[in-house]
XYZ file of N, CA and C in Angstrom:
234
model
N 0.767 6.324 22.995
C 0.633 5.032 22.345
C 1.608 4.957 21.174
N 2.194 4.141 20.956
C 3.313 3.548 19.999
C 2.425 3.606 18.723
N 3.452 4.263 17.753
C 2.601 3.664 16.383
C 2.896 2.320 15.417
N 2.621 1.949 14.443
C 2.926 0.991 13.977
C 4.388 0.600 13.249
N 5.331 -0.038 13.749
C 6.181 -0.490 12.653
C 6.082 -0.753 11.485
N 6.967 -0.617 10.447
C 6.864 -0.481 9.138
C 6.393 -1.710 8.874
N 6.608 -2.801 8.967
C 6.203 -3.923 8.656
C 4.943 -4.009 8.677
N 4.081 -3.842 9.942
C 2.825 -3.903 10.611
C 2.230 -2.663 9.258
N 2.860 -1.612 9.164
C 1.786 -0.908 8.236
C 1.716 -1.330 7.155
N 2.739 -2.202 6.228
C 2.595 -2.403 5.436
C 1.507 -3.603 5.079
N 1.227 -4.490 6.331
C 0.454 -5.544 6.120
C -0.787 -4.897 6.272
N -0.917 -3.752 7.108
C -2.205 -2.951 7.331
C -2.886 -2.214 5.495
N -2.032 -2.010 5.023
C -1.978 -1.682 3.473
C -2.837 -2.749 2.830
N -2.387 -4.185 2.768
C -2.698 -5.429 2.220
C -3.682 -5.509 2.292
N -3.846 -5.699 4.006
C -5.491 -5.951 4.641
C -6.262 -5.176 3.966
N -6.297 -3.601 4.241
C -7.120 -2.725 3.244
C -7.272 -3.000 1.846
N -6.042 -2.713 0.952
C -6.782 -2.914 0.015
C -7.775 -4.048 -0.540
N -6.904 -5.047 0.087
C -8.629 -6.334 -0.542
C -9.668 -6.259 0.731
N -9.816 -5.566 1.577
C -10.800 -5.314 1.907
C -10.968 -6.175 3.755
N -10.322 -6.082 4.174
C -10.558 -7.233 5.402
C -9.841 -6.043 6.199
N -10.832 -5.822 6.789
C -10.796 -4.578 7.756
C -11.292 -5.181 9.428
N -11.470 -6.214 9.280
C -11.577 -7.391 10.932
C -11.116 -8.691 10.818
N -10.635 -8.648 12.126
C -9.867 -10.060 12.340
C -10.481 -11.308 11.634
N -11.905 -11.577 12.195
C -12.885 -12.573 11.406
C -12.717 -12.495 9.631
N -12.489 -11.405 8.934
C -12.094 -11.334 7.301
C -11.329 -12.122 6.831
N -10.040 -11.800 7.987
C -8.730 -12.548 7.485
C -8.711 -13.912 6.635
N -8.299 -13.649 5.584
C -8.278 -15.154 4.959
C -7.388 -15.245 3.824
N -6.541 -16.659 4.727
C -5.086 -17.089 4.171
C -5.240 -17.122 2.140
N -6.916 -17.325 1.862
C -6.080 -17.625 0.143
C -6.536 -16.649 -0.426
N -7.250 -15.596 0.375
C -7.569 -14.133 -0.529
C -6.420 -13.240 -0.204
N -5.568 -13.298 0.572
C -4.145 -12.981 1.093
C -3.254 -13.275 -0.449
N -3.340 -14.434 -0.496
C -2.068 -15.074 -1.223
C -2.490 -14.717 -2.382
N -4.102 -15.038 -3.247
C -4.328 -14.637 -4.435
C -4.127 -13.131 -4.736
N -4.132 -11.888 -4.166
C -3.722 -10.468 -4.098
C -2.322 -10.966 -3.819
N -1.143 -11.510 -3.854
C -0.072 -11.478 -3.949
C 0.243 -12.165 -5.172
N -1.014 -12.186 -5.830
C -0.289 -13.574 -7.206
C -0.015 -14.542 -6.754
N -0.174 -15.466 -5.655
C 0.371 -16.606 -5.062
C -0.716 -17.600 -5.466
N -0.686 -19.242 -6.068
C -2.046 -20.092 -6.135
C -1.314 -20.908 -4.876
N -2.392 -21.271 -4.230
C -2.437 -22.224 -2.888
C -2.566 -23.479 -3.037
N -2.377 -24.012 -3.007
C -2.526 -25.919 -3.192
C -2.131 -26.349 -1.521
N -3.376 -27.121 -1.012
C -3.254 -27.945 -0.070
C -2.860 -29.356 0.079
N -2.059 -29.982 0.335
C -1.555 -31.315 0.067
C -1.164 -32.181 1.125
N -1.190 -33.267 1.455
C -0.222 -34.288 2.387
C 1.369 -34.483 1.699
N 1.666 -33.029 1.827
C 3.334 -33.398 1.844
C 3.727 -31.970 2.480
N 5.369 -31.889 2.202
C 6.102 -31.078 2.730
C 5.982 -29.838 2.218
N 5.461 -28.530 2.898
C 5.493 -27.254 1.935
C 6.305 -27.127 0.972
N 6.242 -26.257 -0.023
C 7.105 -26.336 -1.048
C 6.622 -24.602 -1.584
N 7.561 -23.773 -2.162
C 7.047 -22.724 -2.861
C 7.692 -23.359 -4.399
N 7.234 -22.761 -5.442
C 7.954 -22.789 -6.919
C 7.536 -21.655 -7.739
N 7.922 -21.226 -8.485
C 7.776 -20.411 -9.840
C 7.856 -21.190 -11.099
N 6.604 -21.061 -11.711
C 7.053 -21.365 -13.198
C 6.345 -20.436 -13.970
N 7.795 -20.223 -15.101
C 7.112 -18.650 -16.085
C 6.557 -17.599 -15.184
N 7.044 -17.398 -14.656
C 6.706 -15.799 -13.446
C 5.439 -16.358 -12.734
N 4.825 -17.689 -12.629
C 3.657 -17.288 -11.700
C 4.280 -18.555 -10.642
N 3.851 -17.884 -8.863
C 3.927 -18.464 -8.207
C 3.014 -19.511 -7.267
N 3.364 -20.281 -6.628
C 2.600 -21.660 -6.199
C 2.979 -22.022 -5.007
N 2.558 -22.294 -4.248
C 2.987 -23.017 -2.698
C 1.835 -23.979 -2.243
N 2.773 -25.238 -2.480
C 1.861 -26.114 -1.707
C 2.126 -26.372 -0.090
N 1.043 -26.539 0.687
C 0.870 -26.198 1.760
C 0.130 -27.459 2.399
N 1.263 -28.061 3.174
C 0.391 -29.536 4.178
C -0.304 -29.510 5.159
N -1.614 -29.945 4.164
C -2.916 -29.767 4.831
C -3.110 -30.513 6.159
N -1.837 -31.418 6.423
C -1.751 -31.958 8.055
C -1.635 -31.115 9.125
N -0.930 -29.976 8.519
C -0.342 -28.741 9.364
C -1.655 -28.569 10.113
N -1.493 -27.515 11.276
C -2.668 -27.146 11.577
C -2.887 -25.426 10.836
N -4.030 -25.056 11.188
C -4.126 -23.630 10.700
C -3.032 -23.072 11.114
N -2.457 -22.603 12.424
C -1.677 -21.877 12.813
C -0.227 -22.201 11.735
N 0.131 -22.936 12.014
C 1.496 -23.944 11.491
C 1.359 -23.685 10.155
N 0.200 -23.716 9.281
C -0.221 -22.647 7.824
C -0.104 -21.790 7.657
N -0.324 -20.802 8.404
C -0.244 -19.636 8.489
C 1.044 -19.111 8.439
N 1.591 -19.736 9.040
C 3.873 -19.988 9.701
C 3.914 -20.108 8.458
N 3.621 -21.154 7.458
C 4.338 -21.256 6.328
C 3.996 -20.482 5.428
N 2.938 -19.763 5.028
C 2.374 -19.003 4.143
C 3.565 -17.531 4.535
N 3.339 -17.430 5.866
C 4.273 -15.878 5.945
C 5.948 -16.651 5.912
N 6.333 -17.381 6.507
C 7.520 -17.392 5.873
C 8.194 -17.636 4.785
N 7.170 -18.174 3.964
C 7.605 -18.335 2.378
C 7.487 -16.738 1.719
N 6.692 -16.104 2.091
C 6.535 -14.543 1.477
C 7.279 -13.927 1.982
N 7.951 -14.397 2.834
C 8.836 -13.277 3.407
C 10.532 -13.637 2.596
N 10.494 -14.555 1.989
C 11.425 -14.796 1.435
C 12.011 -14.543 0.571
């Protein structure tokens, strides 16, 4: 059996430390708050910003979950 790519362990890291050790745990704003990230849901176009070192991403709540999820990891990956 293959082991995990670095990437994959490192999100396995995340998961652990705040504690979401099953799929059902998973949750997009206890994710983002352990990254320092505040979440704002909105009817507009995602957006990330920084002000004074803390970060923010608003996130269109039209999206669906999945399509949230897309934007939450590709803004962190950035």
């Amino acid at each position: 059996m293959k082991g995990l790519s670095h990437l994959e362990e490192e999100v396995k890291k995340i998961y652990t430390k705040i504690n979401m050790l099953t799929p059902e745990s998973i949750d997009m704003e206890r994710i983002a708050a352990s990254l320092r990230i505040w979440l704002h849901f909105e009817r507009r176009a995602s957006v990330v910003f920084c002000v004074n070192g803390s970060y923010s991403m608003v996130i269109d709540k039209c999206l669906t979950k999945k399509q949230q999820w897309e934007e939450l990891v590709t803004s962190c990956a950035m």
